[in-house]
Amino acid sequence: MNQFLTNLQENRSSKTSLIDSTLTRAADENRDITDIELANIQALKLEIEKLDERIEQIADIEIRKVKAAELAATIDGKTTETRSAAPARVISEEATYHERSTNNFLADAMAAEFGGSYEARERISRYQREMLETRDVSTTNMAGLVVPQYLVDSFATLRRAGRPVLDISVNSALPAQGMTLNIGRLTTGVTSYVQASENSAPTESNPDDTLLTVNVNTVASMFDLSKQAVLRGTGIENQLLGDAVRSYQTKVDGLAINGSGSSGEHLGILNTTGINATTYTDATPTYAEFFPKLVAAITDISTNFFGSATHIVMHPSFASVILKALDGSNRPQFTSNLGNPFNAPGTFQRPGYDLGGFQILGIPVVLDANMPTNLGAGTNETAVIVGNFDESYIFEDNSGTPLFVRFEQPDGNIAIRTVVFGFSAYTAGKYPKAFSAITGTGMIVANY
């Protein structure tokens, strides 16, 4: 069987299984399907209908090929075992560039652009005509992907900051219904008193609580792809879907750090009322002057939260300030722990975005490029967050993987629209004093 046809049938089967599993889960839980599940089922149903059309077309072609081969074998007096090709008329030809082609795509592209080669330009133009059809994101936009298939293996995905803060937070599932979460918080506790004398009545106290309301917010993205980009490119839709998921996770992480709490944003740690604030004001900052501020931020958590800091979070650019700090003899203050350093305030395993094993005063340091670098009057300050991230709560569907719905573009264009979205709620407001933020003019990296 044609491998393409087999792939189509397997794709159809997987989408059917997704619908079945959704319905089975709802039945097992003795409930109706949710609006989100219904949207996904409808989108999958539309995809299955399109696959059915495609399967029917390819199956018809396969049947015609077999019949044509049998007819040719009959005319030539040969069996189909010795005559595998379909007869007579050429109805298609190989693409301009393919693995067996004597033409080199990259060489022609360079020659057409810089060498003024007419032949190379003609081959490139012919190849583009083979691919041509422009929509919102078409083969023209996706030139890095719509190259000959055998050159696509080295496609470079867009690098994203990821979700380091969310990964060290407490992750819980969103409730099945509702757009707010309500968390009870004891603000005035029971007070214990000394009994003044025997047989005297104890002193009454009046504990009180407040309701912490956390909004469920939506983060979404949408992109259109022409059918040509999907069908003639290699893995375009999967690549962009993967990028959309990474973009979603990066966005939610950034909101957990510095979201405003309004206009659909989470209330991030830096904007949470009541966190410990350490201000470092200095036009000529140094690591030696920053270090006491860091100790103060750690101590504030112990003093006001009666707990310990679990992590220190900073932007990678500020980590460079730490790593290049020298002592009085021009020796690095922070060195790799592989060298068994003596009397170092902190160590790391290797430089890099994850800075494996990086710790200061025994507290793990997490680098997160979603930390703001545009704070302050000059919009050039960063911040450092010290916190007990056992009190940082992220509530998500699908363990942080957004839902996605794919459907045909409704205006009738030859395109596919993909909507990627997810629901989440975040709070660091249960115990604000579990977090400290170091901010101020002393946090301008360029001044170090």
CSV table of N, CA, C and O in Angstrom, one decimal, residues 277-294 318 381 437-444 448:
chain,number,residue,atom,x,y,z
A,277,ALA,N,10.7,43.8,50.5
A,277,ALA,CA,11.3,44.6,49.5
A,277,ALA,C,12.7,45.1,50.0
A,277,ALA,O,12.8,45.6,51.1
A,278,THR,N,13.7,44.8,49.2
A,278,THR,CA,15.1,45.2,49.5
A,278,THR,C,15.5,46.1,48.4
A,278,THR,O,15.5,45.7,47.2
A,279,THR,N,15.8,47.4,48.7
A,279,THR,CA,16.2,48.3,47.6
A,279,THR,C,17.7,48.5,47.6
A,279,THR,O,18.3,48.8,48.7
A,280,TYR,N,18.3,48.4,46.5
A,280,TYR,CA,19.7,48.6,46.3
A,280,TYR,C,19.9,49.8,45.4
A,280,TYR,O,19.7,49.7,44.2
A,281,THR,N,20.3,51.0,46.0
A,281,THR,CA,20.4,52.2,45.2
A,281,THR,C,21.9,52.5,45.2
A,281,THR,O,22.6,52.7,46.2
A,282,ASP,N,22.4,52.5,43.9
A,282,ASP,CA,23.9,52.8,43.7
A,282,ASP,C,24.1,53.0,42.3
A,282,ASP,O,23.8,52.2,41.4
A,283,ALA,N,24.8,54.2,42.0
A,283,ALA,CA,25.1,54.5,40.6
A,283,ALA,C,26.3,53.7,40.1
A,283,ALA,O,26.5,53.5,38.9
A,284,THR,N,27.1,53.2,41.0
A,284,THR,CA,28.3,52.5,40.7
A,284,THR,C,28.3,51.2,41.5
A,284,THR,O,29.1,51.0,42.4
A,285,PRO,N,27.4,50.3,41.2
A,285,PRO,CA,27.2,49.1,42.0
A,285,PRO,C,28.4,48.1,41.9
A,285,PRO,O,29.1,48.1,40.9
A,286,THR,N,28.6,47.3,42.9
A,286,THR,CA,29.6,46.3,42.9
A,286,THR,C,29.0,45.0,43.5
A,286,THR,O,28.0,45.1,44.3
A,287,TYR,N,29.6,43.9,43.2
A,287,TYR,CA,29.2,42.6,43.8
A,287,TYR,C,29.3,42.7,45.3
A,287,TYR,O,28.4,42.2,46.1
A,288,ALA,N,30.4,43.3,45.8
A,288,ALA,CA,30.7,43.4,47.3
A,288,ALA,C,29.5,44.1,48.0
A,288,ALA,O,29.2,43.8,49.1
A,289,GLU,N,28.9,45.1,47.3
A,289,GLU,CA,27.9,45.9,47.9
A,289,GLU,C,26.5,45.2,47.7
A,289,GLU,O,25.6,45.4,48.5
A,290,PHE,N,26.4,44.4,46.6
A,290,PHE,CA,25.2,43.7,46.4
A,290,PHE,C,25.0,42.5,47.3
A,290,PHE,O,23.9,42.2,47.8
A,291,PHE,N,26.1,41.9,47.7
A,291,PHE,CA,26.0,40.7,48.5
A,291,PHE,C,25.2,40.9,49.8
A,291,PHE,O,24.4,40.1,50.2
A,292,PRO,N,25.5,42.0,50.6
A,292,PRO,CA,24.7,42.2,51.8
A,292,PRO,C,23.2,42.4,51.5
A,292,PRO,O,22.4,42.0,52.4
A,293,LYS,N,22.9,42.9,50.4
A,293,LYS,CA,21.4,43.1,50.0
A,293,LYS,C,20.8,41.7,49.8
A,293,LYS,O,19.7,41.4,50.2
A,294,LEU,N,21.6,40.8,49.2
A,294,LEU,CA,21.1,39.4,49.0
A,294,LEU,C,20.9,38.7,50.4
A,294,LEU,O,19.8,38.1,50.6
A,318,PHE,N,22.3,39.0,34.9
A,318,PHE,CA,22.8,39.4,36.3
A,318,PHE,C,23.6,38.3,36.8
A,318,PHE,O,24.5,38.5,37.7
A,381,GLU,N,16.6,48.4,34.7
A,381,GLU,CA,17.0,47.7,35.9
A,381,GLU,C,16.4,46.3,35.8
A,381,GLU,O,15.3,46.1,35.3
A,437,ALA,N,12.1,40.7,47.1
A,437,ALA,CA,12.6,41.2,45.8
A,437,ALA,C,13.7,42.3,46.0
A,437,ALA,O,13.5,43.2,46.8
A,438,ILE,N,14.8,42.1,45.3
A,438,ILE,CA,15.8,43.1,45.3
A,438,ILE,C,15.7,44.0,44.1
A,438,ILE,O,15.9,43.4,42.9
A,439,THR,N,15.5,45.2,44.2
A,439,THR,CA,15.3,46.1,43.1
A,439,THR,C,16.1,47.4,43.3
A,439,THR,O,16.6,47.7,44.4
A,440,GLY,N,16.1,48.3,42.3
A,440,GLY,CA,16.8,49.6,42.5
A,440,GLY,C,17.8,49.9,41.4
A,440,GLY,O,18.1,49.0,40.6
A,441,THR,N,18.4,51.1,41.5
A,441,THR,CA,19.4,51.5,40.5
A,441,THR,C,20.7,50.6,40.6
A,441,THR,O,21.5,50.6,39.6
A,442,GLY,N,20.9,49.9,41.7
A,442,GLY,CA,22.0,49.1,41.8
A,442,GLY,C,21.8,47.8,41.0
A,442,GLY,O,22.8,46.9,41.0
A,443,MET,N,20.7,47.6,40.4
A,443,MET,CA,20.4,46.4,39.6
A,443,MET,C,20.5,46.6,38.1
A,443,MET,O,19.9,45.9,37.3
A,444,ILE,N,21.3,47.6,37.7
A,444,ILE,CA,21.5,47.9,36.3
A,444,ILE,C,22.8,47.1,35.9
A,444,ILE,O,23.9,47.5,36.4
A,448,TYR,N,27.9,47.4,36.2
A,448,TYR,CA,28.9,46.6,37.0
A,448,TYR,C,30.2,46.5,36.2
A,448,TYR,O,30.2,46.5,35.0
